[in-house]
PDB file of C-alpha atoms (C1' of nucleotides) in Angstrom:
ATOM      1  CA  MET A   1     -35.106  91.270 -13.939  1.00  0.00           C
ATOM      2  CA  ARG A   2     -32.430  92.410 -16.311  1.00  0.00           C
ATOM      3  CA  ARG A   3     -31.972  90.481 -19.506  1.00  0.00           C
ATOM      4  CA  PRO A   4     -28.371  89.359 -20.084  1.00  0.00           C
ATOM      5  CA  ALA A   5     -26.468  90.829 -22.992  1.00  0.00           C
ATOM      6  CA  PRO A   6     -25.896  88.589 -26.053  1.00  0.00           C
ATOM      7  CA  ASP A   7     -22.482  87.586 -24.785  1.00  0.00           C
ATOM      8  CA  GLY A   8     -23.947  86.391 -21.512  1.00  0.00           C
ATOM      9  CA  LEU A   9     -22.708  89.279 -19.425  1.00  0.00           C
ATOM     10  CA  SER A  10     -25.174  91.631 -17.850  1.00  0.00           C
ATOM     11  CA  LEU A  11     -24.654  95.282 -18.637  1.00  0.00           C
ATOM     12  CA  PRO A  12     -23.780  96.144 -15.024  1.00  0.00           C
ATOM     13  CA  GLU A  13     -21.088  93.483 -15.075  1.00  0.00           C
ATOM     14  CA  LYS A  14     -19.511  95.010 -18.137  1.00  0.00           C
ATOM     15  CA  ALA A  15     -19.720  98.473 -16.674  1.00  0.00           C
ATOM     16  CA  GLY A  16     -18.268  97.192 -13.410  1.00  0.00           C
ATOM     17  CA  PHE A  17     -15.295  95.556 -15.085  1.00  0.00           C
ATOM     18  CA  PHE A  18     -13.392  98.819 -15.290  1.00  0.00           C
ATOM     19  CA  ARG A  19     -13.972  99.425 -11.616  1.00  0.00           C
ATOM     20  CA  ARG A  20     -12.804  95.911 -10.755  1.00  0.00           C
ATOM     21  CA  VAL A  21      -9.649  96.544 -12.771  1.00  0.00           C
ATOM     22  CA  TYR A  22      -9.031  99.685 -10.738  1.00  0.00           C
ATOM     23  CA  ASP A  23      -9.652  97.856  -7.448  1.00  0.00           C
ATOM     24  CA  LEU A  24      -7.151  95.156  -8.362  1.00  0.00           C
ATOM     25  CA  VAL A  25      -4.482  97.514  -9.676  1.00  0.00           C
ATOM     26  CA  ALA A  26      -4.750  99.426  -6.419  1.00  0.00           C
ATOM     27  CA  ARG A  27      -3.587  96.288  -4.594  1.00  0.00           C
ATOM     28  CA  ILE A  28      -0.331  95.787  -6.510  1.00  0.00           C
ATOM     29  CA  PRO A  29       2.387  96.376  -3.905  1.00  0.00           C
ATOM     30  CA  PRO A  30       5.275  98.793  -4.511  1.00  0.00           C
ATOM     31  CA  GLY A  31       8.273  97.229  -6.189  1.00  0.00           C
ATOM     32  CA  ARG A  32       6.115  94.665  -7.963  1.00  0.00           C
ATOM     33  CA  VAL A  33       4.511  94.628 -11.414  1.00  0.00           C
ATOM     34  CA  ALA A  34       1.526  92.931 -13.067  1.00  0.00           C
ATOM     35  CA  THR A  35       0.623  92.327 -16.707  1.00  0.00           C
ATOM     36  CA  TYR A  36      -2.576  93.203 -18.552  1.00  0.00           C
ATOM     37  CA  GLY A  37      -3.312  89.548 -19.202  1.00  0.00           C
ATOM     38  CA  GLN A  38      -2.683  88.703 -15.565  1.00  0.00           C
ATOM     39  CA  ILE A  39      -5.165  91.332 -14.392  1.00  0.00           C
ATOM     40  CA  ALA A  40      -7.743  90.008 -16.834  1.00  0.00           C
ATOM     41  CA  ALA A  41      -7.168  86.423 -15.682  1.00  0.00           C
ATOM     42  CA  LEU A  42      -7.436  87.349 -12.004  1.00  0.00           C
ATOM     43  CA  LEU A  43     -10.797  88.947 -12.788  1.00  0.00           C
ATOM     44  CA  GLU A  44     -11.877  85.691 -14.469  1.00  0.00           C
ATOM     45  CA  HIS A  45     -11.889  87.114 -18.007  1.00  0.00           C
ATOM     46  CA  PRO A  46      -8.662  85.674 -19.482  1.00  0.00           C
ATOM     47  CA  ARG A  47      -9.222  87.183 -22.939  1.00  0.00           C
ATOM     48  CA  TRP A  48      -9.950  90.709 -21.864  1.00  0.00           C
ATOM     49  CA  ALA A  49      -6.335  91.871 -21.714  1.00  0.00           C
ATOM     50  CA  ARG A  50      -7.038  94.599 -24.278  1.00  0.00           C
ATOM     51  CA  THR A  51      -9.986  95.768 -22.248  1.00  0.00           C
ATOM     52  CA  VAL A  52      -7.757  96.058 -19.186  1.00  0.00           C
ATOM     53  CA  GLY A  53      -5.499  98.278 -21.275  1.00  0.00           C
ATOM     54  CA  TRP A  54      -8.475 100.353 -22.294  1.00  0.00           C
ATOM     55  CA  ALA A  55      -9.594 100.690 -18.687  1.00  0.00           C
ATOM     56  CA  LEU A  56      -6.221 102.170 -17.739  1.00  0.00           C
ATOM     57  CA  HIS A  57      -6.133 104.291 -20.872  1.00  0.00           C
ATOM     58  CA  SER A  58      -9.360 105.938 -19.782  1.00  0.00           C
ATOM     59  CA  LEU A  59      -8.447 106.146 -16.123  1.00  0.00           C
ATOM     60  CA  PRO A  60     -10.619 108.838 -14.521  1.00  0.00           C
ATOM     61  CA  GLU A  61      -8.932 111.897 -13.083  1.00  0.00           C
ATOM     62  CA  ASP A  62     -10.059 111.139  -9.520  1.00  0.00           C
ATOM     63  CA  LEU A  63      -8.290 107.771  -9.637  1.00  0.00           C
ATOM     64  CA  SER A  64      -4.987 109.065 -10.979  1.00  0.00           C
ATOM     65  CA  HIS A  65      -3.406 108.266  -7.612  1.00  0.00           C
ATOM     66  CA  LEU A  66      -3.602 104.513  -8.101  1.00  0.00           C
ATOM     67  CA  PRO A  67      -0.451 102.676  -9.221  1.00  0.00           C
ATOM     68  CA  TRP A  68      -1.208 102.391 -12.932  1.00  0.00           C
ATOM     69  CA  HIS A  69       2.531 102.412 -13.611  1.00  0.00           C
ATOM     70  CA  ARG A  70       2.893  98.895 -12.165  1.00  0.00           C
ATOM     71  CA  VAL A  71       1.079  97.330 -15.130  1.00  0.00           C
ATOM     72  CA  LEU A  72       3.247  96.145 -18.038  1.00  0.00           C
ATOM     73  CA  ASN A  73       2.644  93.986 -21.079  1.00  0.00           C
ATOM     74  CA  GLY A  74       3.349  90.274 -21.159  1.00  0.00           C
ATOM     75  CA  GLN A  75       6.953  90.804 -22.217  1.00  0.00           C
ATOM     76  CA  GLY A  76       7.702  92.967 -19.220  1.00  0.00           C
ATOM     77  CA  ARG A  77       7.842  96.037 -21.447  1.00  0.00           C
ATOM     78  CA  ILE A  78       6.173  99.406 -21.019  1.00  0.00           C
ATOM     79  CA  SER A  79       3.468  99.682 -23.638  1.00  0.00           C
ATOM     80  CA  THR A  80       3.925 102.441 -26.182  1.00  0.00           C
ATOM     81  CA  ARG A  81       2.270 105.662 -25.101  1.00  0.00           C
ATOM     82  CA  PRO A  82       3.210 109.261 -24.303  1.00  0.00           C
ATOM     83  CA  SER A  83       3.954 108.922 -20.579  1.00  0.00           C
ATOM     84  CA  SER A  84       6.160 105.842 -20.826  1.00  0.00           C
ATOM     85  CA  ALA A  85       9.184 107.770 -19.542  1.00  0.00           C
ATOM     86  CA  GLU A  86       7.368 108.731 -16.363  1.00  0.00           C
ATOM     87  CA  GLN A  87       6.206 105.159 -15.879  1.00  0.00           C
ATOM     88  CA  ARG A  88       9.785 103.939 -15.991  1.00  0.00           C
ATOM     89  CA  ARG A  89      10.898 106.603 -13.525  1.00  0.00           C
ATOM     90  CA  ARG A  90       8.211 105.627 -11.044  1.00  0.00           C
ATOM     91  CA  LEU A  91       9.090 101.936 -11.274  1.00  0.00           C
ATOM     92  CA  GLU A  92      12.810 102.495 -10.829  1.00  0.00           C
ATOM     93  CA  ALA A  93      12.060 104.716  -7.840  1.00  0.00           C
ATOM     94  CA  GLU A  94      10.375 101.682  -6.255  1.00  0.00           C
ATOM     95  CA  GLY A  95      13.353  99.426  -6.926  1.00  0.00           C
ATOM     96  CA  VAL A  96      12.119  97.748 -10.092  1.00  0.00           C
ATOM     97  CA  ARG A  97      15.107  97.212 -12.389  1.00  0.00           C
ATOM     98  CA  PHE A  98      15.095  97.121 -16.172  1.00  0.00           C
ATOM     99  CA  ASP A  99      17.249  94.922 -18.358  1.00  0.00           C
ATOM    100  CA  PRO A 100      19.500  96.544 -20.989  1.00  0.00           C
ATOM    101  CA  ASP A 101      16.750  95.853 -23.527  1.00  0.00           C
ATOM    102  CA  ASP A 102      14.231  97.886 -21.491  1.00  0.00           C
ATOM    103  CA  ARG A 103      12.432  94.880 -20.127  1.00  0.00           C
ATOM    104  CA  VAL A 104      11.532  94.121 -16.502  1.00  0.00           C
ATOM    105  CA  PRO A 105      12.452  90.525 -15.576  1.00  0.00           C
ATOM    106  CA  LEU A 106       8.997  89.237 -14.709  1.00  0.00           C
ATOM    107  CA  GLY A 107      10.442  86.170 -13.032  1.00  0.00           C
ATOM    108  CA  GLN A 108      11.777  88.495 -10.365  1.00  0.00           C
ATOM    109  CA  PHE A 109       9.237  91.282 -10.091  1.00  0.00           C
ATOM    110  CA  LEU A 110       5.884  89.818 -11.153  1.00  0.00           C
ATOM    111  CA  TRP A 111       3.152  90.158  -8.554  1.00  0.00           C
ATOM    112  CA  ASP A 112       1.675  86.906  -7.239  1.00  0.00           C
ATOM    113  CA  GLY A 113      -1.876  88.249  -7.105  1.00  0.00           C
ATOM    114  CA  PRO A 114      -3.950  89.440  -4.175  1.00  0.00           C
ATOM    115  CA  GLU A 115      -3.333  87.843  -0.799  1.00  0.00           C
ATOM    116  CA  PRO A 116      -6.340  85.875   0.458  1.00  0.00           C
TER     117      PRO A 116
ATOM    118  C1'  DC B   1     -24.764  99.187 -38.050  1.00  0.00           C
ATOM    119  C1'  DG B   2     -20.166  97.848 -40.133  1.00  0.00           C
ATOM    120  C1'  DA B   3     -15.297  99.370 -39.880  1.00  0.00           C
ATOM    121  C1'  DA B   4     -11.533 101.069 -37.512  1.00  0.00           C
ATOM    122  C1'  DT B   5      -8.857 101.658 -33.252  1.00  0.00           C
ATOM    123  C1'  DG B   6      -6.063 100.446 -29.153  1.00  0.00           C
ATOM    124  C1'  DA B   7      -1.595 101.052 -22.358  1.00  0.00           C
ATOM    125  C1'  DC B   8      -2.919  92.952 -25.475  1.00  0.00           C
ATOM    126  C1'  DC B   9      -1.494  88.036 -26.319  1.00  0.00           C
ATOM    127  C1'  DA B  10      -0.210  83.338 -28.038  1.00  0.00           C
ATOM    128  C1'  DA B  11       1.324  80.875 -31.860  1.00  0.00           C
ATOM    129  C1'  DG B  12       4.114  80.296 -35.824  1.00  0.00           C
ATOM    130  C1'  DC B  13       8.104  81.024 -38.583  1.00  0.00           C
TER     131       DC B  13
ATOM    132  C1'  DG C   1      15.714  85.912 -29.682  1.00  0.00           C
ATOM    133  C1'  DG C   2      12.805  88.934 -33.045  1.00  0.00           C
ATOM    134  C1'  DC C   3       8.997  89.736 -36.392  1.00  0.00           C
ATOM    135  C1'  DT C   4       4.390  88.634 -38.366  1.00  0.00           C
ATOM    136  C1'  DT C   5      -0.339  86.881 -38.056  1.00  0.00           C
ATOM    137  C1'  DG C   6      -4.673  86.071 -36.301  1.00  0.00           C
ATOM    138  C1'  DG C   7      -7.734  86.447 -32.519  1.00  0.00           C
ATOM    139  C1'  DC C   8      -9.540  89.074 -28.819  1.00  0.00           C
ATOM    140  C1'  DC C   9     -13.141  92.757 -26.826  1.00  0.00           C
ATOM    141  C1'  DA C  10     -14.930  97.483 -25.517  1.00  0.00           C
ATOM    142  C1'  DT C  11     -15.108 101.806 -27.516  1.00  0.00           C
ATOM    143  C1'  DT C  12     -15.355 105.141 -31.115  1.00  0.00           C
ATOM    144  C1'  DC C  13     -16.332 106.814 -35.947  1.00  0.00           C
TER     145       DC C  13
END
DNA sequence: CGAATGACCAAGC
DNA sequence: GGCTTGGCCATTC
């Protein structure tokens, strides 16, 4: 029997969180976007938005095919990082439009979450 | 082990 | 609407 970590989460659950992030991101349909906080909330860890960001930051090479570009911050902006230009290209290629202030209108493009 | 570092966020001004 | 502040949590130094 494994002893839970001090924060109440077993070590395998922590380790599996990254993988669950990847599984969920893989289900975001083309032309839609999700936010870091939304991903965290859907995985039942509402305060782990930063950890979702870290999971995508350290995305393994063999998972580079999954639609990481469909994840934006809560303001509908692309988070600051080197490949932000490519992220915007990929989104616009799917029909996602940006406002003049470089924000995606979440009211129009935000993903509803996985279909049951 | 404490301190610093992020692809974050909500609240306050 | 923008900018600052404090909190958040895994990872790294």
